[in-house]
XYZ file of C-alpha atoms in Angstrom:
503
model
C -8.700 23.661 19.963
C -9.359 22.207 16.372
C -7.559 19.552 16.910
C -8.962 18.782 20.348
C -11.935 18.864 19.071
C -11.531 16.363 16.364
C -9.880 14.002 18.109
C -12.411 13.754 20.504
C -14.693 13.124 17.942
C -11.878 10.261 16.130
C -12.026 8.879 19.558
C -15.902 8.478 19.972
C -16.053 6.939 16.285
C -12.984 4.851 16.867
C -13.862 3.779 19.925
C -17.187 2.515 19.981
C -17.906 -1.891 20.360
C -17.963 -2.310 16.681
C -15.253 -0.443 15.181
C -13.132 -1.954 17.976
C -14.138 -5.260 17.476
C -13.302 -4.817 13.418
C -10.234 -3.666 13.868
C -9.216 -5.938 15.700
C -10.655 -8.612 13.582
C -8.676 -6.390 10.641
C -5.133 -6.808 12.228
C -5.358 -10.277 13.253
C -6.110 -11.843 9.756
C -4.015 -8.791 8.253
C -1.165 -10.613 10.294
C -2.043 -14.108 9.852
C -2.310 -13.337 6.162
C 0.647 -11.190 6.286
C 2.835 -14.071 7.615
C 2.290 -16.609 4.576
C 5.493 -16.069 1.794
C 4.283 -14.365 -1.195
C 0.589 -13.406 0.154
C 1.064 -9.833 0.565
C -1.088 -6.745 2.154
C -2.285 -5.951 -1.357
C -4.021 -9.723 -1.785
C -5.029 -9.365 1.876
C -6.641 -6.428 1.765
C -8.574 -7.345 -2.260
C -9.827 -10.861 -0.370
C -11.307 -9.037 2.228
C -12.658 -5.953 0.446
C -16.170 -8.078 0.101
C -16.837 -8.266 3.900
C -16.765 -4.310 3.760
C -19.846 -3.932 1.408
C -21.949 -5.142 4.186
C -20.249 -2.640 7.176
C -21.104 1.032 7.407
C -18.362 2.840 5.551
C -16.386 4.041 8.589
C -16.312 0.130 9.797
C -15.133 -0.724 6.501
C -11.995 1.266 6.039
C -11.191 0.530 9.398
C -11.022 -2.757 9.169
C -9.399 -2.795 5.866
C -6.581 -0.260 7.458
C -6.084 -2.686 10.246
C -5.814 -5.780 7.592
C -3.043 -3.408 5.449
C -0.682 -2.319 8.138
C -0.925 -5.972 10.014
C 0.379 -7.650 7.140
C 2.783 -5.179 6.367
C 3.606 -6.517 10.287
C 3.152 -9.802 9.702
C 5.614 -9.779 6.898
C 8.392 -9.690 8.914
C 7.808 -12.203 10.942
C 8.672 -15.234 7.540
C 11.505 -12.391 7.151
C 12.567 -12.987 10.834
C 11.926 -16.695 11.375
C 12.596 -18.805 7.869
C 14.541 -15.734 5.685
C 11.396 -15.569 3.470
C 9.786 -11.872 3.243
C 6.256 -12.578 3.636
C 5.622 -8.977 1.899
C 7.925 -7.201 -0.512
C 9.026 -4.068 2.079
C 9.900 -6.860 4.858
C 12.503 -8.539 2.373
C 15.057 -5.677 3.869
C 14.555 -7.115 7.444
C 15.765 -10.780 6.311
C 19.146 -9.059 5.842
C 19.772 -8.461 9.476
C 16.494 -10.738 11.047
C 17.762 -13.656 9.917
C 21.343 -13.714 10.912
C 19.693 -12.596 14.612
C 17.514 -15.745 14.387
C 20.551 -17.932 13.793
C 22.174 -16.579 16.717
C 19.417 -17.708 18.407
C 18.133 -14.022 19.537
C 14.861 -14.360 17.152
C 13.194 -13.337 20.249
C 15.195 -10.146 20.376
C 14.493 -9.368 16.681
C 11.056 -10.528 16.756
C 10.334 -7.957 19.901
C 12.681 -5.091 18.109
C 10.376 -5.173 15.525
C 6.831 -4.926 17.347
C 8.222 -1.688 19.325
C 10.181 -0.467 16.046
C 6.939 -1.652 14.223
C 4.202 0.660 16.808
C 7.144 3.803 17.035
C 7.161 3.668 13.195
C 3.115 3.627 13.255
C 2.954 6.675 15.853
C 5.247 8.376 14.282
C 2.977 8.527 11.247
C 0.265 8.875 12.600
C 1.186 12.266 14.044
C 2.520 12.952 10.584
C -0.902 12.489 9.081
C -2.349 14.514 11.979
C -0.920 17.464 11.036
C -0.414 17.302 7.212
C -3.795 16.214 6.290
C -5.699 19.045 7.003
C -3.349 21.480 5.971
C -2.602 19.726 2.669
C -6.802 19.115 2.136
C -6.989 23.018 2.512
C -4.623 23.546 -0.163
C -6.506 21.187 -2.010
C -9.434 23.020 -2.020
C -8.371 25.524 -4.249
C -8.110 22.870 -6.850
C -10.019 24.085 -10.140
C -10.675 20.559 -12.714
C -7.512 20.937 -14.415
C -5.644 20.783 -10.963
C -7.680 17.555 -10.299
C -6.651 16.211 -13.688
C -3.049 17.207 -13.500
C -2.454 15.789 -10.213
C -3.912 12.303 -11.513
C -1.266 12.723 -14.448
C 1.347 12.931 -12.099
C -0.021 10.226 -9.646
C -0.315 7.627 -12.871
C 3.475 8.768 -13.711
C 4.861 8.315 -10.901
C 3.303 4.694 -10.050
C 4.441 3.591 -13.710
C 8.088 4.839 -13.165
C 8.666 3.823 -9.282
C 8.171 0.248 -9.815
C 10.368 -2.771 -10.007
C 9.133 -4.278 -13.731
C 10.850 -0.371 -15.116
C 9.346 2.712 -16.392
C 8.059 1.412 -19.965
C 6.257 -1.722 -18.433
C 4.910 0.207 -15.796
C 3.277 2.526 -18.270
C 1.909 0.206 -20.689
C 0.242 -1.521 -17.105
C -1.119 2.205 -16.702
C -2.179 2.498 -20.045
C -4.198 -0.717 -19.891
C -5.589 -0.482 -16.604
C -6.766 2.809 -18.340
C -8.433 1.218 -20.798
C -10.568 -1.305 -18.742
C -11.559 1.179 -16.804
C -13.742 2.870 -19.727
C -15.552 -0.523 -20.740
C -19.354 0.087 -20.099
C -21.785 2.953 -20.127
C -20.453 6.648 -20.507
C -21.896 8.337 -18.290
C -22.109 11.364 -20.182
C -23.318 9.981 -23.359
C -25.059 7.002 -22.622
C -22.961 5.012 -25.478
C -21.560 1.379 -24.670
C -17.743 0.911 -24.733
C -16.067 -2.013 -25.331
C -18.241 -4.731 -24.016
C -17.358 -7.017 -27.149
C -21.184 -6.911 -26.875
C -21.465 -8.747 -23.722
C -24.143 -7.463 -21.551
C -22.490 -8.392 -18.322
C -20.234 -5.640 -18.878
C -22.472 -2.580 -19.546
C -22.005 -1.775 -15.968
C -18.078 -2.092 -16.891
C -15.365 -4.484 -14.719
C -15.773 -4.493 -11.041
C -12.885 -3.398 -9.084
C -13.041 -6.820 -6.653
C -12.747 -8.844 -9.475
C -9.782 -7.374 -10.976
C -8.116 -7.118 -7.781
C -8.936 -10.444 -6.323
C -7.841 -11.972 -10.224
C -4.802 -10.035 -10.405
C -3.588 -9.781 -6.683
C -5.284 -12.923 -5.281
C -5.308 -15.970 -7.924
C -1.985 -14.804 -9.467
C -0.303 -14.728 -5.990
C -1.325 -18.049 -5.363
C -0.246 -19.083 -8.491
C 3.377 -17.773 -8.977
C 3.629 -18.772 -4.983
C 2.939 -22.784 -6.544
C 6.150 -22.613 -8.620
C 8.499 -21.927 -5.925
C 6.668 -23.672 -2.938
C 7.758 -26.578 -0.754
C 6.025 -28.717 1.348
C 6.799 -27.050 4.638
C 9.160 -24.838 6.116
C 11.509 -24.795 9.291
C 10.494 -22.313 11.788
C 14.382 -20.915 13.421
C 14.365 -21.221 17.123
C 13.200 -18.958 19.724
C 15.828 -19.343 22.474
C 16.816 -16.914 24.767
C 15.781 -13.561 25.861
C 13.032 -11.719 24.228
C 13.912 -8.454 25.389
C 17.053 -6.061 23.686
C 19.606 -5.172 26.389
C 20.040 -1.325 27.623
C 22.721 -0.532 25.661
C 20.131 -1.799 22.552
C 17.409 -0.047 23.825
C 19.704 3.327 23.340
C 20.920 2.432 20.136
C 18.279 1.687 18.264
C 16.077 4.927 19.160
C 18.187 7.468 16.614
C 17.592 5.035 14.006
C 14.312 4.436 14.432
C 13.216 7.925 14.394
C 15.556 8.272 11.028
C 13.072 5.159 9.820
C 9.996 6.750 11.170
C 10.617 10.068 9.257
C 12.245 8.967 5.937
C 8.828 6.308 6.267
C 6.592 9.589 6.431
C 8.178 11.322 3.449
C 8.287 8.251 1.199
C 4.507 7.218 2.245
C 3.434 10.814 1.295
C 4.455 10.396 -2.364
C 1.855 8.250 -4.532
C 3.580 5.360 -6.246
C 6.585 4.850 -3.964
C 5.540 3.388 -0.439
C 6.571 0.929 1.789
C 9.241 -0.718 -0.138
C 11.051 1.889 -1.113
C 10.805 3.512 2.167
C 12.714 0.486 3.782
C 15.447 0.082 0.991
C 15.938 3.855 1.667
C 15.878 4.153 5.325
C 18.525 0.909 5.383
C 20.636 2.077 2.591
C 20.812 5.400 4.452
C 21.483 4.030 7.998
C 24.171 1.976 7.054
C 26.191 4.957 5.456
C 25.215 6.956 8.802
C 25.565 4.599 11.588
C 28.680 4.405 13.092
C 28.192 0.680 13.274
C 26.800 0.360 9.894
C 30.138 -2.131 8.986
C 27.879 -4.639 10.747
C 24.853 -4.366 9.101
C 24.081 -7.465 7.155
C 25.398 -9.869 9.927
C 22.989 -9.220 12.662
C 22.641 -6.002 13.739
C 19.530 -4.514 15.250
C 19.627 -1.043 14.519
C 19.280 -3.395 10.302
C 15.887 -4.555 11.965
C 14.730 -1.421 13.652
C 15.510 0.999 10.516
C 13.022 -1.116 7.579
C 10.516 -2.158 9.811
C 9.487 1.700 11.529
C 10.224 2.798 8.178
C 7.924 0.838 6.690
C 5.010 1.018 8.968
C 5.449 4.847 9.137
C 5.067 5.018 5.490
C 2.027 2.719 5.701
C 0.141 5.480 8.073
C 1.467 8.655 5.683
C 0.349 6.679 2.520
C -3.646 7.540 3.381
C -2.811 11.322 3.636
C -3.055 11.733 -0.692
C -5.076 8.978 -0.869
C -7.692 10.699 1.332
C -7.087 14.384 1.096
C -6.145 14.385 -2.751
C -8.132 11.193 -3.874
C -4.415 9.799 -5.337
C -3.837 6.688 -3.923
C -0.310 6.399 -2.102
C 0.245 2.842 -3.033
C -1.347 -0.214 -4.550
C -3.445 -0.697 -1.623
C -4.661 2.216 -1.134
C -6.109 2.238 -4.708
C -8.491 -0.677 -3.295
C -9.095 1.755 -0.383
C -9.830 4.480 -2.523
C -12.051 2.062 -4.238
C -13.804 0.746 -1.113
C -15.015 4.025 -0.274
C -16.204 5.041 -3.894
C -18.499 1.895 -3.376
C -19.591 3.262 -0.405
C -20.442 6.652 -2.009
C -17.830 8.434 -0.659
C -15.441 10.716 -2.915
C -12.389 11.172 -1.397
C -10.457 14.291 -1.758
C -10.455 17.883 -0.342
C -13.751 18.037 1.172
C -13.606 14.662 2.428
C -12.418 15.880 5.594
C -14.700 18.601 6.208
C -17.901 16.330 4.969
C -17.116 12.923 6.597
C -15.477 14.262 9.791
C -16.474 11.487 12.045
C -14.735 8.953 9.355
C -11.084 10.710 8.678
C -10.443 11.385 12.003
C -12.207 8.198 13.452
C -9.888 5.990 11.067
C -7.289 8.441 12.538
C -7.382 7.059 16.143
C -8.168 3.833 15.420
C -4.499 3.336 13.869
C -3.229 4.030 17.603
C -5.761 1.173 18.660
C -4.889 -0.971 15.685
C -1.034 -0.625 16.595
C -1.694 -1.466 20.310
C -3.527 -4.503 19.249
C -0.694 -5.946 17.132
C 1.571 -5.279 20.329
C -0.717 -7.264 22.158
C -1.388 -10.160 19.608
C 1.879 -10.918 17.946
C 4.447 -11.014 21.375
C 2.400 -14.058 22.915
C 1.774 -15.558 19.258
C 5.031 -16.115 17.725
C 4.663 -19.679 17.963
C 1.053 -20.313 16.449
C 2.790 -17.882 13.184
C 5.223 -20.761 13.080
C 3.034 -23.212 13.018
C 0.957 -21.831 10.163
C 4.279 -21.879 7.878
C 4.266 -25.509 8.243
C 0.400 -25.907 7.035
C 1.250 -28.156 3.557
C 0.910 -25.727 0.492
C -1.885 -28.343 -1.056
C -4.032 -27.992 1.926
C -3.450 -24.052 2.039
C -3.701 -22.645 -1.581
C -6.647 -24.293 -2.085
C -8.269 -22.591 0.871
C -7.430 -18.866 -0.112
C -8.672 -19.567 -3.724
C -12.006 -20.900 -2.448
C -12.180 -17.811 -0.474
C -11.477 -15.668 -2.855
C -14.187 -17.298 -5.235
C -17.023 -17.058 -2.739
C -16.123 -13.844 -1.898
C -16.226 -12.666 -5.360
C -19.897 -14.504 -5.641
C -21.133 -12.967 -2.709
C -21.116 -9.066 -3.979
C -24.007 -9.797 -6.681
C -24.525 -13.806 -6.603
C -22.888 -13.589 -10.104
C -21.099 -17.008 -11.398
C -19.531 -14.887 -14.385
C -17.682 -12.846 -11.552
C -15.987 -15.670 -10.508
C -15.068 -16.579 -13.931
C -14.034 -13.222 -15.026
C -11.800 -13.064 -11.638
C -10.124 -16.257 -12.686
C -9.009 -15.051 -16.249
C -7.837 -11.864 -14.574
C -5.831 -14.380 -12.313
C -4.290 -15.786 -15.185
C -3.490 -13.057 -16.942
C -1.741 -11.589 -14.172
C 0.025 -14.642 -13.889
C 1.375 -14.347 -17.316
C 1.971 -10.333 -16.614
C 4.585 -11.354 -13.958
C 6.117 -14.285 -15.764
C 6.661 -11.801 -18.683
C 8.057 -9.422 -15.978
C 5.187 -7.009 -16.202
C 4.124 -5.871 -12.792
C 0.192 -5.487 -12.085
C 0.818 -2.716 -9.136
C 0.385 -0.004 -12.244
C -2.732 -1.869 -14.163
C -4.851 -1.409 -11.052
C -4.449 1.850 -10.035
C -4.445 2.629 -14.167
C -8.262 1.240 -13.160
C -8.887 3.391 -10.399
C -7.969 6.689 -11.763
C -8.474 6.522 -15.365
C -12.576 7.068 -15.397
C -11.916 10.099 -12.748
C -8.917 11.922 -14.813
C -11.385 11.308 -17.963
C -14.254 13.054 -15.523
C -12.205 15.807 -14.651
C -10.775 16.199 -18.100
C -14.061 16.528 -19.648
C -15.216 18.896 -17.022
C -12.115 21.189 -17.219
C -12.814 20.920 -21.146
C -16.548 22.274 -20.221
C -15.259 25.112 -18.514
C -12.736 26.616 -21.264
C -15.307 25.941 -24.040
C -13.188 23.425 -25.796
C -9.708 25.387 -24.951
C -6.698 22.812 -24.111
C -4.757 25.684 -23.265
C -6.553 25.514 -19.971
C -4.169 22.660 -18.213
C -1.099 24.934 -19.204
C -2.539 28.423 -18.865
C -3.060 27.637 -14.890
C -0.153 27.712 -12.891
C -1.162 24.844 -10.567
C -2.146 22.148 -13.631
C 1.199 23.379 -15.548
C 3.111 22.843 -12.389
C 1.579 19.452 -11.755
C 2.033 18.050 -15.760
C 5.482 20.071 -15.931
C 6.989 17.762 -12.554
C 4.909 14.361 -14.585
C 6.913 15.295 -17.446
C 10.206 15.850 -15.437
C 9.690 12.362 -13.446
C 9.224 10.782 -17.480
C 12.232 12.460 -18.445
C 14.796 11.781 -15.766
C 13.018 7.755 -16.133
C 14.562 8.574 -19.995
C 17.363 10.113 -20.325
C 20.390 7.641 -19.903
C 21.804 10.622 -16.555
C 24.381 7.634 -15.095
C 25.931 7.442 -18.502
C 26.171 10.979 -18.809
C 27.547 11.219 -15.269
C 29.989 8.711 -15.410
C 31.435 10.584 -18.485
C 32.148 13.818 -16.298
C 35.255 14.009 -15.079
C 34.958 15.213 -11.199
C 32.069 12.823 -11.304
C 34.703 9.866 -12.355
C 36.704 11.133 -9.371
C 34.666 11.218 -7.216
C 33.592 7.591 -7.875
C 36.955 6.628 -7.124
């Protein structure tokens, strides 16, 4: 009865003029963001972060959740089309996509992955349903260490689940640490590392580091490899999968859906693992997994409900625990700390109307996509052909008067543009900014907690090891740093049944 009850209420939030109206104004710009190569959900979602200051704060995060999971859709549609992975997760669907495009049956693959796409989304979304409240119960019992231990292990595991390696993705943690104490402590009143400029007593705003980092940068390192337009694949033939299709494809796309949930669950992984995983997987399972890689749909249907399943879970630490389950949701996490809302534990029992409203409008949000993207294959296509001089331009302006906007500020802008360069440099030196920002997010609350759990014991470390649920917490951190460490394939390969069993 519960859970009657508060869906009824997700539904009355969810479903009123506005919210509607924003979501839907959140998945079709997600998407037509989405689409362009090397614009991702994380850019998408710091660009439009701005607009959400002036929304109330259940508006906001759903229109930000419908801009994150439509361009994790729109992604596949470059995948699909030219062979380019508009988003990082959709690069698996170019390996069967493509080769369905050249065959002429983009239609097919196109359709496969709006139903594999909305299955994937359900699927989590039930997921989230019933773990959420269960897991923000547990939560509850969470003393300060707890809260600091489970940052630890959050900051661990987004440094050593990344593609730049463990020891760059720490020293991006470490750093985005670091910017996140510059201004006033709170606690003593003393200014930290301003260099003694005033404009950053109130410390480095979280749109400007994302836009700079996510935004300019993007645009930037999409320059070097751009051409002047791109040929769109054709679209002949039947849009729909035969029978025989239909009934392969549902095994595998409930093997996406739930390796999607588990993945989306675990801060620092997401999406792209999710859909190397669910492929790699299917292919050893499938009894025609000999013909993945040269057109197979069941190689479409696997990646793309396995990545918009994870991109539903990913919320459930981000709001129950306050760890973000990706890069994205740090700016979520961060969009509703503007707002003056603390997510964690009690966010579910405090801001009802906003958990579960967000909640239901994923099932609108996924029905919209449905809706939009069938009919509009051909104005994506048309987009990739927009000249990169007339389109870069564009998002950067954007991104600068969005920036402005927040507190008419002209050294915002300025400060967002050296952030763009320097994350330009971070990723031609191989460093990936994922880490740095959510570093940013969670350093000033683990040094919150940390203090408070110090209050508490009277000064006594001891306390994060003498509780079972902080030791727990730090002792899985320290095993995720240790098997990132120790050279285990080397060791392995010098076993012999291992060497055997290799063979």
């Amino acid at each position: 009865m519960d859970l009657l009850a508060n869906l009824s209420l997700g539904l009355a939030t969810a479903a009123t003029a506005q919210n509607l109206m924003f979501c839907f104004v959140g998945v079709f710009l997600g998407t037509f963001i989405g689409v362009l190569p090397g614009v991702g959900p994380l850019a998408a979602v710091a660009m439009l972060l701005p607009v959400s200051f002036y929304l109330p704060p259940e508006t906001a995060l759903v229109m930000l959740a419908g801009v994150y999971y439509g361009a994790e859709y729109g992604g596949s549609i470059a995948s699909i089309l030219l062979n380019i992975p508009g988003t990082p997760s959709a690069s698996v669907t170019c390996l069967d996509g493509y080769p369905m495009a050249q065959q002429g049956r983009a239609g097919v693959a196109l359709f496969a992955t709006a139903m594999a796409s909305m299955f994937g989304a359900l699927f989590g979304v039930v997921v989230m349903v019933l773990l959420s409240p269960r897991m923000a119960e547990f939560a509850l019992l969470f003393q300060p260490a707890e809260y600091f231990a489970v940052m630890v292990l959050g900051l661990v595991a987004a440094s050593v689940v990344n593609s730049s390696g463990a020891v760059r993705g720490l020293m991006m943690v470490c750093l985005g640490i670091l910017l996140g104490t510059v201004g006033v402590d709170v606690n003593s009143g003393e200014t930290r590392f301003t260099g003694g400029f005033q404009e950053l007593r109130d410390g480095v705003s979280l749109v400007v580091v994302a836009m700079g980092l996510f935004g300019i940068s993007e645009v930037m390192v999409s320059l070097r490899g751009a051409t002047q337009s791109y040929a769109g694949a054709g679209l002949a033939g039947s849009m729909f999968p035969t029978a025989r299709e239909w009934l392969r494809c549902l095994m595998p796309a409930l093997r996406g859906s739930a390796i999607g949930s588990f993945f989306g669950t675990l801060p620092g992984t997401g999406q792209t693992v999710a859909s190397f995983v669910g492929y790699a997987l299917e292919k050893r399972v499938n009894k025609r997994g000999a013909s993945f890689g040269t057109g197979a749909i069941e190689g479409v249907v696997v990646p793309e409900s396995a990545n918009n399943a994870a991109a539903q879970t990913a919320f459930i630490p981000t709001l129950t625990l306050g760890i973000p389950g990706s890069t994205t949701m740090a700016l979520m996490l961060g969009a509703l700390m503007i707002h003056g809302i603390t997510p964690g534990p009690r966010l579910i029992s405090e801001h009802p109307e906003l958990f579960w409203g967000l909640v239901v409008s994923f099932v609108f949000g996924n029905i919209f996509l449905l809706i939009l993207n069938i009919p509009l294959i051909g104005l994506w296509v048309r987009i990739l052909r927009v000249p990169h001089h007339y389109l870069y331009p564009t998002v950067i302006v954007l991104i600068c008067v969005g920036v402005f906007s927040i507190s008419n500020s002209l050294t915002d802008v300025w400060t967002t543009l050296v952030f763009g360069v320097i994350g330009y440099v971070l990723r031609m030196l191989r460093f990936e900014p994922a880490p740095l920002l959510i570093g940013f997010v969670l350093g000033p609350m683990m040094e919150e907690f940390f203090r408070r759990a110090m209050l508490l014991s009277r000064g006594d470390p001891s306390v994060f090891l003498t509780r079972p649920g902080s030791a727990a917490l730090l002792g899985v951190a320290l095993l995720l740093l240790l098997a990132t460490a120790l050279p285990w394939r080397a060791w392995l390969a010098a076993v012999p049944w291992a060497r055997r069993r290799g063979a």
